[in-house]
Amino acid sequence: MFQQLKQLSPDTILGVMAKFRADPAASKVDLGVGVYRDLSGNTPVLASVRRAEQEILAAQTTKSYVAAAGREEFNSAVEELVLGTAHAARRDLRARTLQTPGGCGALRVGAELIRASSPGVTVHISDPTWGNHTPLLGSSGLRLERYPYYDAAAHRLRFDAMLEHLERAAQGDVVLIHACCHNPTGADLDPAQWRALAQLLQRRRLFPFLDMAYQGFAVDLDADAAGVRFVTELMPEALVASSFSKNLGLYRERVGALIAIGENRDRADAVMSHMLQIARSIYSMPPDHGAAIAARIFADPTLKQEWLLELAAMRTRIGDMRGLLSRHLREVIGDGTFDFIGTQHGMFSLLGVSPETVARLRDQHHIHMTPDSRMNLAGIMPHNAAYVAESIAGTLSAA
Ligand code: LMR
């Protein structure tokens, strides 16, 4: 059976994780996988999560299945969090939400849904994009194409080139858009760019598939959803994948949701029936524990307030580290080449150096990042920022 299978190389991001773990150096710095780290380098269980979890465990009477769509109260709270309280699709009952195993589950169900409904379409993904977008969407059999998004050497968006590419996309094609905190670049669209993009999608009849894995990591929950809300108000149909790995720190619990917006209630019901069937054919029913925690936090004003403060603290710490690293880089390099790190959003920025330079940073300085030079800024601490900046400057000047 398995004789034809050749050994595969590990997934890039997971490979960096493994190399970091295997590095024995005490000075090693993890700028690899996208997890939040506190000042001690830990990825903590949030206090709000711990309290919600304790309450759930104390009250739980069964481990029986919840429902194929997941928890109703989770799904409706996610819709409100993502779309806001006044969204037309919610008012007109045109939004349907499926609880999924993480944002990955949402992306995969979304891809299968698109293939079932329109097998010939192309999905346009940003260049660059998160490494797992390609296998998650591509393994459904959909054709993928890349639209220009970011110039890593010049450290800026390629917005005009992005629009030019999308002008040429075929009617009905899908555009995968990072809602905020673009992974891997940290470079987001501003409100005017969101407007221009939404108008293009509408005029060219393209289908928006929005991926929101970092809601609350840029400015706050509402501001970070502004682009999603703008696009989904304008367009008759859309998909939104949402993840609570990062903003609730529920990484291993796999908590996510797929929101589908249909043209009308009947269409939305039909779409939901397909989402349920697709989910059933892949994983049957979603895991419950993480979604139960999230739902409790969203529903309880005290827990929610506690979570919002913890989310703000994570966001502020990463923002502070962005500022600190870019100031150190300015000092050692003598110019503002890397000032962009201080103004971008979310966990990541692209240093914009070659894979060889990344390998030298790892082998000579024990600084680990993905080969495309994506840095997770949550791995920067007050005690290692100067060391990272000096190592980058030293490696660049030796190249
Ligand atoms: C990342 O981008 O590093 C995270 O989203 C983790 C992952 O699964 O790739």
mmCIF file of C-alpha atoms and ligand atoms in Angstrom:
data_model
loop_
_atom_site.group_PDB
_atom_site.id
_atom_site.type_symbol
_atom_site.label_atom_id
_atom_site.label_comp_id
_atom_site.label_asym_id
_atom_site.label_seq_id
_atom_site.Cartn_x
_atom_site.Cartn_y
_atom_site.Cartn_z
ATOM 1 C CA MET A 1 0.000 0.000 0.000
ATOM 2 C CA PHE A 2 2.519 2.623 1.065
ATOM 3 C CA GLN A 3 5.417 1.706 -1.215
ATOM 4 C CA GLN A 4 4.841 4.686 -3.502
ATOM 5 C CA LEU A 5 4.968 7.218 -0.676
ATOM 6 C CA LYS A 6 8.196 9.177 -0.444
ATOM 7 C CA GLN A 7 9.304 10.950 2.716
ATOM 8 C CA LEU A 8 7.998 14.535 2.720
ATOM 9 C CA SER A 9 9.864 17.486 4.166
ATOM 10 C CA PRO A 10 8.097 18.918 7.230
ATOM 11 C CA ASP A 11 5.690 21.857 6.983
ATOM 12 C CA THR A 12 7.823 25.015 6.987
ATOM 13 C CA ILE A 13 6.397 26.620 10.129
ATOM 14 C CA LEU A 14 6.267 23.346 12.069
ATOM 15 C CA GLY A 15 9.828 22.631 10.886
ATOM 16 C CA VAL A 16 11.008 25.919 12.443
ATOM 17 C CA MET A 17 9.238 24.930 15.681
ATOM 18 C CA ALA A 18 11.140 21.616 15.719
ATOM 19 C CA LYS A 19 14.498 23.269 14.992
ATOM 20 C CA PHE A 20 13.975 25.783 17.802
ATOM 21 C CA ARG A 21 13.130 23.009 20.276
ATOM 22 C CA ALA A 22 16.258 21.078 19.241
ATOM 23 C CA ASP A 23 18.567 24.116 19.574
ATOM 24 C CA PRO A 24 20.442 23.678 22.900
ATOM 25 C CA ALA A 25 21.729 27.309 23.083
ATOM 26 C CA ALA A 26 20.615 29.229 26.184
ATOM 27 C CA SER A 27 20.545 32.445 24.136
ATOM 28 C CA LYS A 28 18.116 31.081 21.517
ATOM 29 C CA VAL A 29 15.282 33.352 20.403
ATOM 30 C CA ASP A 30 12.003 32.015 18.988
ATOM 31 C CA LEU A 31 10.580 34.301 16.312
ATOM 32 C CA GLY A 32 9.015 31.317 14.524
ATOM 33 C CA VAL A 33 5.555 29.884 15.056
ATOM 34 C CA GLY A 34 2.762 32.414 15.594
ATOM 35 C CA VAL A 35 1.954 32.066 19.259
ATOM 36 C CA TYR A 36 1.823 34.870 21.808
ATOM 37 C CA ARG A 37 4.559 34.918 24.445
ATOM 38 C CA ASP A 38 4.556 36.852 27.708
ATOM 39 C CA LEU A 39 7.632 38.506 29.231
ATOM 40 C CA SER A 40 8.829 35.137 30.542
ATOM 41 C CA GLY A 41 8.534 33.566 27.108
ATOM 42 C CA ASN A 42 5.474 31.518 28.075
ATOM 43 C CA THR A 43 2.221 31.211 26.156
ATOM 44 C CA PRO A 44 -0.099 31.514 29.154
ATOM 45 C CA VAL A 45 -3.633 30.270 29.683
ATOM 46 C CA LEU A 46 -5.577 33.543 29.981
ATOM 47 C CA ALA A 47 -7.094 34.111 33.444
ATOM 48 C CA SER A 48 -10.547 34.620 31.869
ATOM 49 C CA VAL A 49 -10.158 31.297 30.048
ATOM 50 C CA ARG A 50 -9.079 29.515 33.212
ATOM 51 C CA ARG A 51 -12.078 30.831 35.144
ATOM 52 C CA ALA A 52 -14.539 29.981 32.396
ATOM 53 C CA GLU A 53 -12.995 26.530 32.109
ATOM 54 C CA GLN A 54 -13.316 25.883 35.849
ATOM 55 C CA GLU A 55 -16.972 26.912 35.796
ATOM 56 C CA ILE A 56 -17.655 24.656 32.814
ATOM 57 C CA LEU A 57 -15.913 21.656 34.361
ATOM 58 C CA ALA A 58 -17.817 22.109 37.623
ATOM 59 C CA ALA A 59 -21.183 22.250 35.853
ATOM 60 C CA GLN A 60 -20.644 19.726 33.054
ATOM 61 C CA THR A 61 -22.880 16.657 33.223
ATOM 62 C CA THR A 62 -22.226 14.981 29.880
ATOM 63 C CA LYS A 63 -19.690 14.586 27.115
ATOM 64 C CA SER A 64 -22.329 13.662 24.575
ATOM 65 C CA TYR A 65 -22.292 15.337 21.147
ATOM 66 C CA VAL A 66 -23.344 18.972 21.013
ATOM 67 C CA ALA A 67 -24.655 19.447 17.448
ATOM 68 C CA ALA A 68 -23.252 19.257 13.958
ATOM 69 C CA ALA A 69 -23.205 23.056 13.714
ATOM 70 C CA GLY A 70 -21.643 23.362 17.160
ATOM 71 C CA ARG A 71 -22.982 25.491 19.994
ATOM 72 C CA GLU A 72 -25.758 27.851 19.019
ATOM 73 C CA GLU A 73 -24.742 30.467 21.590
ATOM 74 C CA PHE A 74 -21.125 30.321 20.373
ATOM 75 C CA ASN A 75 -22.165 30.753 16.746
ATOM 76 C CA SER A 76 -24.428 33.690 17.406
ATOM 77 C CA ALA A 77 -21.830 35.416 19.638
ATOM 78 C CA VAL A 78 -19.179 34.928 16.940
ATOM 79 C CA GLU A 79 -21.471 36.447 14.337
ATOM 80 C CA GLU A 80 -21.909 39.497 16.550
ATOM 81 C CA LEU A 81 -18.180 39.747 17.290
ATOM 82 C CA VAL A 82 -17.238 39.499 13.620
ATOM 83 C CA LEU A 83 -20.086 41.290 11.873
ATOM 84 C CA GLY A 84 -21.098 43.679 14.668
ATOM 85 C CA THR A 85 -24.537 44.360 16.097
ATOM 86 C CA ALA A 86 -26.025 46.302 13.175
ATOM 87 C CA HIS A 87 -24.987 44.240 10.144
ATOM 88 C CA ALA A 88 -27.635 43.983 7.403
ATOM 89 C CA ALA A 89 -27.025 40.249 6.905
ATOM 90 C CA ARG A 90 -27.775 39.571 10.578
ATOM 91 C CA ARG A 91 -30.819 41.825 10.555
ATOM 92 C CA ASP A 92 -32.147 40.076 7.416
ATOM 93 C CA LEU A 93 -31.264 36.614 8.793
ATOM 94 C CA ARG A 94 -28.937 35.929 5.847
ATOM 95 C CA ALA A 95 -25.891 34.910 7.913
ATOM 96 C CA ARG A 96 -25.273 31.279 8.925
ATOM 97 C CA THR A 97 -22.445 30.162 11.179
ATOM 98 C CA LEU A 98 -20.758 26.816 11.628
ATOM 99 C CA GLN A 99 -18.478 26.164 14.606
ATOM 100 C CA THR A 100 -15.300 24.619 13.224
ATOM 101 C CA PRO A 101 -12.102 23.006 14.503
ATOM 102 C CA GLY A 102 -10.032 26.207 14.463
ATOM 103 C CA GLY A 103 -9.722 28.734 11.667
ATOM 104 C CA CYS A 104 -8.149 25.951 9.575
ATOM 105 C CA GLY A 105 -11.376 23.948 9.777
ATOM 106 C CA ALA A 106 -13.294 27.027 8.636
ATOM 107 C CA LEU A 107 -10.947 27.607 5.697
ATOM 108 C CA ARG A 108 -11.143 23.975 4.638
ATOM 109 C CA VAL A 109 -14.946 23.751 4.885
ATOM 110 C CA GLY A 110 -15.132 27.073 3.021
ATOM 111 C CA ALA A 111 -12.901 25.723 0.253
ATOM 112 C CA GLU A 112 -15.011 22.558 -0.088
ATOM 113 C CA LEU A 113 -18.166 24.666 -0.156
ATOM 114 C CA ILE A 114 -16.764 26.820 -2.962
ATOM 115 C CA ARG A 115 -15.728 23.732 -4.919
ATOM 116 C CA ALA A 116 -19.157 22.129 -4.470
ATOM 117 C CA SER A 117 -20.854 25.269 -5.634
ATOM 118 C CA SER A 118 -18.501 26.471 -8.356
ATOM 119 C CA PRO A 119 -15.774 23.915 -9.117
ATOM 120 C CA GLY A 120 -14.160 25.887 -11.947
ATOM 121 C CA VAL A 121 -13.377 29.085 -10.037
ATOM 122 C CA THR A 122 -9.904 30.280 -9.179
ATOM 123 C CA VAL A 123 -9.105 31.359 -5.622
ATOM 124 C CA HIS A 124 -6.799 34.382 -5.603
ATOM 125 C CA ILE A 125 -4.528 34.417 -2.553
ATOM 126 C CA SER A 126 -2.096 37.124 -1.524
ATOM 127 C CA ASP A 127 1.570 36.964 -2.416
ATOM 128 C CA PRO A 128 2.924 36.338 0.146
ATOM 129 C CA THR A 129 0.406 34.600 2.369
ATOM 130 C CA TRP A 130 0.311 32.294 5.386
ATOM 131 C CA GLY A 131 2.071 29.044 4.425
ATOM 132 C CA ASN A 132 -0.919 26.857 5.251
ATOM 133 C CA HIS A 133 -3.370 28.706 2.985
ATOM 134 C CA THR A 134 -2.068 26.872 -0.068
ATOM 135 C CA PRO A 135 -2.529 23.300 1.233
ATOM 136 C CA LEU A 136 -5.752 24.117 3.097
ATOM 137 C CA LEU A 137 -7.484 25.578 0.054
ATOM 138 C CA GLY A 138 -5.570 23.772 -2.670
ATOM 139 C CA SER A 139 -6.243 20.280 -1.350
ATOM 140 C CA SER A 140 -9.935 20.790 -2.023
ATOM 141 C CA GLY A 141 -8.977 20.744 -5.716
ATOM 142 C CA LEU A 142 -9.538 24.449 -6.308
ATOM 143 C CA ARG A 143 -7.142 26.290 -8.587
ATOM 144 C CA LEU A 144 -5.082 28.929 -6.760
ATOM 145 C CA GLU A 145 -3.451 32.060 -8.143
ATOM 146 C CA ARG A 146 -1.454 34.697 -6.314
ATOM 147 C CA TYR A 147 -2.189 38.407 -6.389
ATOM 148 C CA PRO A 148 0.657 40.830 -5.625
ATOM 149 C CA TYR A 149 0.316 42.133 -2.064
ATOM 150 C CA TYR A 150 3.608 43.152 -0.509
ATOM 151 C CA ASP A 151 7.108 44.039 -1.660
ATOM 152 C CA ALA A 152 9.321 42.483 1.015
ATOM 153 C CA ALA A 153 12.501 44.213 -0.177
ATOM 154 C CA ALA A 154 10.887 47.666 -0.251
ATOM 155 C CA HIS A 155 8.768 46.920 2.865
ATOM 156 C CA ARG A 156 5.527 48.205 1.403
ATOM 157 C CA LEU A 157 2.142 47.110 0.066
ATOM 158 C CA ARG A 158 1.705 46.560 -3.675
ATOM 159 C CA PHE A 159 -1.858 47.788 -3.607
ATOM 160 C CA ASP A 160 -2.025 49.083 -7.198
ATOM 161 C CA ALA A 161 -0.602 45.809 -8.525
ATOM 162 C CA MET A 162 -3.123 43.923 -6.364
ATOM 163 C CA LEU A 163 -6.032 45.834 -7.896
ATOM 164 C CA GLU A 164 -4.608 45.396 -11.407
ATOM 165 C CA HIS A 165 -4.425 41.645 -10.868
ATOM 166 C CA LEU A 166 -7.967 41.442 -9.517
ATOM 167 C CA GLU A 167 -9.289 43.541 -12.433
ATOM 168 C CA ARG A 168 -8.247 40.622 -14.657
ATOM 169 C CA ALA A 169 -9.833 37.899 -12.480
ATOM 170 C CA ALA A 170 -12.804 36.083 -13.994
ATOM 171 C CA GLN A 171 -16.297 36.908 -12.779
ATOM 172 C CA GLY A 172 -17.198 34.622 -9.876
ATOM 173 C CA ASP A 173 -13.587 34.029 -8.846
ATOM 174 C CA VAL A 174 -12.825 34.009 -5.135
ATOM 175 C CA VAL A 175 -10.499 36.476 -3.405
ATOM 176 C CA LEU A 176 -9.035 35.371 -0.096
ATOM 177 C CA ILE A 177 -8.381 38.481 2.003
ATOM 178 C CA HIS A 178 -6.625 38.743 5.369
ATOM 179 C CA ALA A 179 -9.007 40.704 7.591
ATOM 180 C CA CYS A 180 -6.271 42.264 9.756
ATOM 181 C CA CYS A 181 -2.726 41.591 10.983
ATOM 182 C CA HIS A 182 -1.684 40.120 7.631
ATOM 183 C CA ASN A 183 0.320 36.935 8.015
ATOM 184 C CA PRO A 184 3.261 36.996 7.224
ATOM 185 C CA THR A 185 3.742 40.721 6.476
ATOM 186 C CA GLY A 186 1.960 42.669 9.240
ATOM 187 C CA ALA A 187 0.941 45.152 6.508
ATOM 188 C CA ASP A 188 -2.805 45.862 6.448
ATOM 189 C CA LEU A 189 -5.037 47.812 4.089
ATOM 190 C CA ASP A 190 -6.097 51.268 5.258
ATOM 191 C CA PRO A 191 -9.806 52.283 5.164
ATOM 192 C CA ALA A 192 -9.510 53.906 1.721
ATOM 193 C CA GLN A 193 -7.868 50.770 0.345
ATOM 194 C CA TRP A 194 -10.595 48.571 1.847
ATOM 195 C CA ARG A 195 -13.174 50.777 0.113
ATOM 196 C CA ALA A 196 -11.387 50.573 -3.230
ATOM 197 C CA LEU A 197 -11.027 46.796 -2.900
ATOM 198 C CA ALA A 198 -14.686 46.318 -1.935
ATOM 199 C CA GLN A 199 -15.829 48.421 -4.879
ATOM 200 C CA LEU A 200 -13.673 46.382 -7.238
ATOM 201 C CA LEU A 201 -15.075 43.107 -5.840
ATOM 202 C CA GLN A 202 -18.588 44.442 -6.346
ATOM 203 C CA ARG A 203 -17.984 45.794 -9.864
ATOM 204 C CA ARG A 204 -16.101 42.713 -11.074
ATOM 205 C CA ARG A 205 -18.494 40.317 -9.250
ATOM 206 C CA LEU A 206 -15.745 38.568 -7.344
ATOM 207 C CA PHE A 207 -16.501 36.552 -4.238
ATOM 208 C CA PRO A 208 -14.860 37.609 -0.931
ATOM 209 C CA PHE A 209 -13.497 34.969 1.417
ATOM 210 C CA LEU A 210 -12.173 36.802 4.482
ATOM 211 C CA ASP A 211 -9.766 35.164 6.899
ATOM 212 C CA MET A 212 -9.760 36.700 10.385
ATOM 213 C CA ALA A 213 -7.276 34.896 12.632
ATOM 214 C CA TYR A 214 -6.091 37.891 14.677
ATOM 215 C CA GLN A 215 -9.179 39.930 15.584
ATOM 216 C CA GLY A 216 -8.168 42.250 18.417
ATOM 217 C CA PHE A 217 -4.432 42.095 17.792
ATOM 218 C CA ALA A 218 -4.176 45.288 15.717
ATOM 219 C CA VAL A 219 -6.359 47.993 17.315
ATOM 220 C CA ASP A 220 -9.380 46.377 19.001
ATOM 221 C CA LEU A 221 -12.138 43.884 18.194
ATOM 222 C CA ASP A 222 -14.355 46.343 16.310
ATOM 223 C CA ALA A 223 -11.669 48.295 14.471
ATOM 224 C CA ASP A 224 -10.019 45.068 13.336
ATOM 225 C CA ALA A 225 -13.308 43.842 11.868
ATOM 226 C CA ALA A 226 -14.030 47.099 10.002
ATOM 227 C CA GLY A 227 -12.739 45.803 6.654
ATOM 228 C CA VAL A 228 -14.734 42.578 6.966
ATOM 229 C CA ARG A 229 -17.867 44.503 7.857
ATOM 230 C CA PHE A 230 -17.415 46.968 5.006
ATOM 231 C CA VAL A 231 -16.935 44.254 2.379
ATOM 232 C CA THR A 232 -19.711 41.997 3.663
ATOM 233 C CA GLU A 233 -22.203 44.888 3.863
ATOM 234 C CA LEU A 234 -21.517 45.765 0.242
ATOM 235 C CA MET A 235 -21.435 42.278 -1.239
ATOM 236 C CA PRO A 236 -24.523 40.050 -1.436
ATOM 237 C CA GLU A 237 -22.576 36.881 -0.562
ATOM 238 C CA ALA A 238 -19.380 36.211 1.370
ATOM 239 C CA LEU A 239 -17.532 33.769 3.586
ATOM 240 C CA VAL A 240 -15.636 34.696 6.750
ATOM 241 C CA ALA A 241 -13.295 32.317 8.578
ATOM 242 C CA SER A 242 -12.730 33.249 12.198
ATOM 243 C CA SER A 243 -10.231 31.832 14.684
ATOM 244 C CA PHE A 244 -9.944 32.105 18.469
ATOM 245 C CA SER A 245 -6.521 30.485 18.710
ATOM 246 C CA LYS A 246 -4.720 33.785 19.185
ATOM 247 C CA ASN A 247 -7.137 36.271 20.739
ATOM 248 C CA LEU A 248 -8.340 33.790 23.387
ATOM 249 C CA GLY A 249 -5.066 31.850 23.455
ATOM 250 C CA LEU A 250 -7.072 28.672 22.754
ATOM 251 C CA TYR A 251 -4.579 27.337 20.200
ATOM 252 C CA ARG A 252 -4.716 23.635 21.042
ATOM 253 C CA GLU A 253 -8.456 23.601 21.679
ATOM 254 C CA ARG A 254 -9.129 24.336 17.992
ATOM 255 C CA VAL A 255 -11.872 26.963 18.139
ATOM 256 C CA GLY A 256 -13.082 28.649 14.979
ATOM 257 C CA ALA A 257 -16.129 29.422 12.904
ATOM 258 C CA LEU A 258 -17.186 29.787 9.308
ATOM 259 C CA ILE A 259 -19.751 32.499 8.615
ATOM 260 C CA ALA A 260 -21.587 32.314 5.302
ATOM 261 C CA ILE A 261 -23.671 35.223 4.066
ATOM 262 C CA GLY A 262 -26.274 34.415 1.437
ATOM 263 C CA GLU A 263 -28.310 36.643 -0.869
ATOM 264 C CA ASN A 264 -31.486 35.786 0.998
ATOM 265 C CA ARG A 265 -32.696 33.497 3.795
ATOM 266 C CA ASP A 266 -33.444 30.523 1.552
ATOM 267 C CA ARG A 267 -30.046 30.704 -0.108
ATOM 268 C CA ALA A 268 -28.400 31.008 3.293
ATOM 269 C CA ASP A 269 -30.266 27.903 4.514
ATOM 270 C CA ALA A 270 -29.156 25.947 1.455
ATOM 271 C CA VAL A 271 -25.539 27.035 2.013
ATOM 272 C CA MET A 272 -25.748 25.967 5.658
ATOM 273 C CA SER A 273 -27.030 22.527 4.665
ATOM 274 C CA HIS A 274 -23.942 22.099 2.493
ATOM 275 C CA MET A 275 -21.597 23.339 5.210
ATOM 276 C CA LEU A 276 -23.099 20.765 7.576
ATOM 277 C CA GLN A 277 -22.713 17.968 5.075
ATOM 278 C CA ILE A 278 -19.117 18.927 4.297
ATOM 279 C CA ALA A 279 -18.247 19.094 7.989
ATOM 280 C CA ARG A 280 -19.897 15.722 8.548
ATOM 281 C CA SER A 281 -17.818 14.194 5.756
ATOM 282 C CA ILE A 282 -14.515 15.551 7.104
ATOM 283 C CA TYR A 283 -14.683 15.529 10.908
ATOM 284 C CA SER A 284 -18.383 14.945 11.665
ATOM 285 C CA MET A 285 -18.809 17.330 14.603
ATOM 286 C CA PRO A 286 -16.581 20.046 16.057
ATOM 287 C CA PRO A 287 -14.722 19.687 19.376
ATOM 288 C CA ASP A 288 -16.641 21.362 22.185
ATOM 289 C CA HIS A 289 -14.368 22.339 25.048
ATOM 290 C CA GLY A 290 -12.747 25.459 23.566
ATOM 291 C CA ALA A 291 -15.989 26.719 22.044
ATOM 292 C CA ALA A 292 -17.741 26.244 25.396
ATOM 293 C CA ILE A 293 -15.049 28.403 27.020
ATOM 294 C CA ALA A 294 -15.311 31.066 24.318
ATOM 295 C CA ALA A 295 -19.125 31.119 24.511
ATOM 296 C CA ARG A 296 -19.039 31.530 28.291
ATOM 297 C CA ILE A 297 -16.594 34.425 28.051
ATOM 298 C CA PHE A 298 -18.615 36.153 25.318
ATOM 299 C CA ALA A 299 -21.845 35.782 27.367
ATOM 300 C CA ASP A 300 -20.617 36.786 30.828
ATOM 301 C CA PRO A 301 -19.963 40.559 31.112
ATOM 302 C CA THR A 302 -17.367 40.137 33.887
ATOM 303 C CA LEU A 303 -15.442 37.430 32.072
ATOM 304 C CA LYS A 304 -15.681 39.356 28.831
ATOM 305 C CA GLN A 305 -14.284 42.483 30.433
ATOM 306 C CA GLU A 306 -11.436 40.476 31.926
ATOM 307 C CA TRP A 307 -10.715 38.924 28.501
ATOM 308 C CA LEU A 308 -10.759 42.326 26.753
ATOM 309 C CA LEU A 309 -8.136 43.599 29.209
ATOM 310 C CA GLU A 310 -5.993 40.501 28.644
ATOM 311 C CA LEU A 311 -6.348 40.883 24.883
ATOM 312 C CA ALA A 312 -5.337 44.547 25.142
ATOM 313 C CA ALA A 313 -2.307 43.553 27.234
ATOM 314 C CA MET A 314 -1.162 41.035 24.588
ATOM 315 C CA ARG A 315 -1.639 43.607 21.841
ATOM 316 C CA THR A 316 0.204 46.299 23.771
ATOM 317 C CA ARG A 317 3.141 44.040 24.612
ATOM 318 C CA ILE A 318 3.641 43.113 20.967
ATOM 319 C CA GLY A 319 3.279 46.761 19.940
ATOM 320 C CA ASP A 320 5.878 47.766 22.531
ATOM 321 C CA MET A 321 8.279 45.106 21.263
ATOM 322 C CA ARG A 322 7.775 46.293 17.697
ATOM 323 C CA GLY A 323 8.813 49.772 18.820
ATOM 324 C CA LEU A 324 11.762 48.515 20.870
ATOM 325 C CA LEU A 325 13.197 46.304 18.119
ATOM 326 C CA SER A 326 12.831 48.962 15.439
ATOM 327 C CA ARG A 327 14.562 51.538 17.683
ATOM 328 C CA HIS A 328 17.441 49.143 18.365
ATOM 329 C CA LEU A 329 17.733 48.403 14.638
ATOM 330 C CA ARG A 330 17.815 52.131 13.860
ATOM 331 C CA GLU A 331 20.599 52.558 16.391
ATOM 332 C CA VAL A 332 22.824 49.731 15.149
ATOM 333 C CA ILE A 333 22.150 50.190 11.440
ATOM 334 C CA GLY A 334 22.195 53.968 11.508
ATOM 335 C CA ASP A 335 19.080 54.538 9.403
ATOM 336 C CA GLY A 336 15.331 53.890 9.360
ATOM 337 C CA THR A 337 15.352 50.846 7.048
ATOM 338 C CA PHE A 338 13.483 48.777 9.625
ATOM 339 C CA ASP A 339 11.215 51.492 11.047
ATOM 340 C CA PHE A 340 8.277 49.748 9.345
ATOM 341 C CA ILE A 341 8.398 47.048 12.044
ATOM 342 C CA GLY A 342 7.268 49.632 14.591
ATOM 343 C CA THR A 343 4.133 50.608 12.666
ATOM 344 C CA GLN A 344 2.817 47.289 11.345
ATOM 345 C CA HIS A 345 0.132 45.199 13.026
ATOM 346 C CA GLY A 346 -0.290 41.817 14.664
ATOM 347 C CA MET A 347 2.321 39.211 15.395
ATOM 348 C CA PHE A 348 4.398 39.309 12.233
ATOM 349 C CA SER A 349 6.679 41.399 10.087
ATOM 350 C CA LEU A 350 8.880 40.324 7.216
ATOM 351 C CA LEU A 351 12.482 41.326 7.736
ATOM 352 C CA GLY A 352 12.892 41.143 3.947
ATOM 353 C CA VAL A 353 16.176 39.192 3.882
ATOM 354 C CA SER A 354 17.185 36.035 2.009
ATOM 355 C CA PRO A 355 16.704 32.459 3.270
ATOM 356 C CA GLU A 356 20.519 32.264 3.526
ATOM 357 C CA THR A 357 20.574 35.240 5.905
ATOM 358 C CA VAL A 358 17.774 33.603 7.915
ATOM 359 C CA ALA A 359 19.866 30.414 8.108
ATOM 360 C CA ARG A 360 22.916 32.395 9.298
ATOM 361 C CA LEU A 361 20.823 34.116 11.979
ATOM 362 C CA ARG A 362 19.766 30.657 13.157
ATOM 363 C CA ASP A 363 23.139 28.897 12.894
ATOM 364 C CA GLN A 364 25.346 31.709 14.208
ATOM 365 C CA HIS A 365 23.023 33.592 16.557
ATOM 366 C CA HIS A 366 20.314 31.029 17.459
ATOM 367 C CA ILE A 367 17.556 33.348 16.244
ATOM 368 C CA HIS A 368 14.801 31.254 14.659
ATOM 369 C CA MET A 369 12.312 32.515 12.069
ATOM 370 C CA THR A 370 10.679 31.098 8.937
ATOM 371 C CA PRO A 371 12.842 31.057 5.765
ATOM 372 C CA ASP A 372 10.848 33.930 4.222
ATOM 373 C CA SER A 373 12.246 36.040 7.135
ATOM 374 C CA ARG A 374 8.911 36.285 8.953
ATOM 375 C CA MET A 375 9.452 37.298 12.569
ATOM 376 C CA ASN A 376 6.917 36.695 15.323
ATOM 377 C CA LEU A 377 7.401 39.888 17.338
ATOM 378 C CA ALA A 378 5.898 38.203 20.414
ATOM 379 C CA GLY A 379 9.247 36.403 20.676
ATOM 380 C CA ILE A 380 11.009 39.725 21.312
ATOM 381 C CA MET A 381 11.585 40.571 24.992
ATOM 382 C CA PRO A 382 13.188 43.611 26.614
ATOM 383 C CA HIS A 383 16.206 41.418 27.387
ATOM 384 C CA ASN A 384 16.755 40.090 23.842
ATOM 385 C CA ALA A 385 15.738 43.019 21.594
ATOM 386 C CA ALA A 386 19.236 44.551 21.454
ATOM 387 C CA TYR A 387 20.785 41.120 20.848
ATOM 388 C CA VAL A 388 18.377 40.421 17.965
ATOM 389 C CA ALA A 389 19.012 43.862 16.426
ATOM 390 C CA GLU A 390 22.806 43.503 16.710
ATOM 391 C CA SER A 391 22.678 39.992 15.252
ATOM 392 C CA ILE A 392 20.581 41.177 12.300
ATOM 393 C CA ALA A 393 22.902 44.122 11.662
ATOM 394 C CA GLY A 394 26.023 41.934 11.993
ATOM 395 C CA THR A 395 24.627 39.276 9.669
ATOM 396 C CA LEU A 396 23.578 41.829 7.068
ATOM 397 C CA SER A 397 26.935 43.618 7.086
ATOM 398 C CA ALA A 398 28.800 40.290 6.735
ATOM 399 C CA ALA A 399 26.626 39.220 3.764
HETATM 400 C C1 LMR B 1 1.564 30.672 12.286
HETATM 401 O O1 LMR B 1 1.306 31.310 11.275
HETATM 402 O O2 LMR B 1 2.724 30.490 12.687
HETATM 403 C C2 LMR B 1 0.430 30.124 13.122
HETATM 404 O O3 LMR B 1 -0.771 30.489 12.558
HETATM 405 C C3 LMR B 1 0.555 28.672 13.401
HETATM 406 C C4 LMR B 1 0.342 27.790 12.203
HETATM 407 O O4 LMR B 1 -0.471 26.863 12.319
HETATM 408 O O5 LMR B 1 0.975 27.978 11.171
#
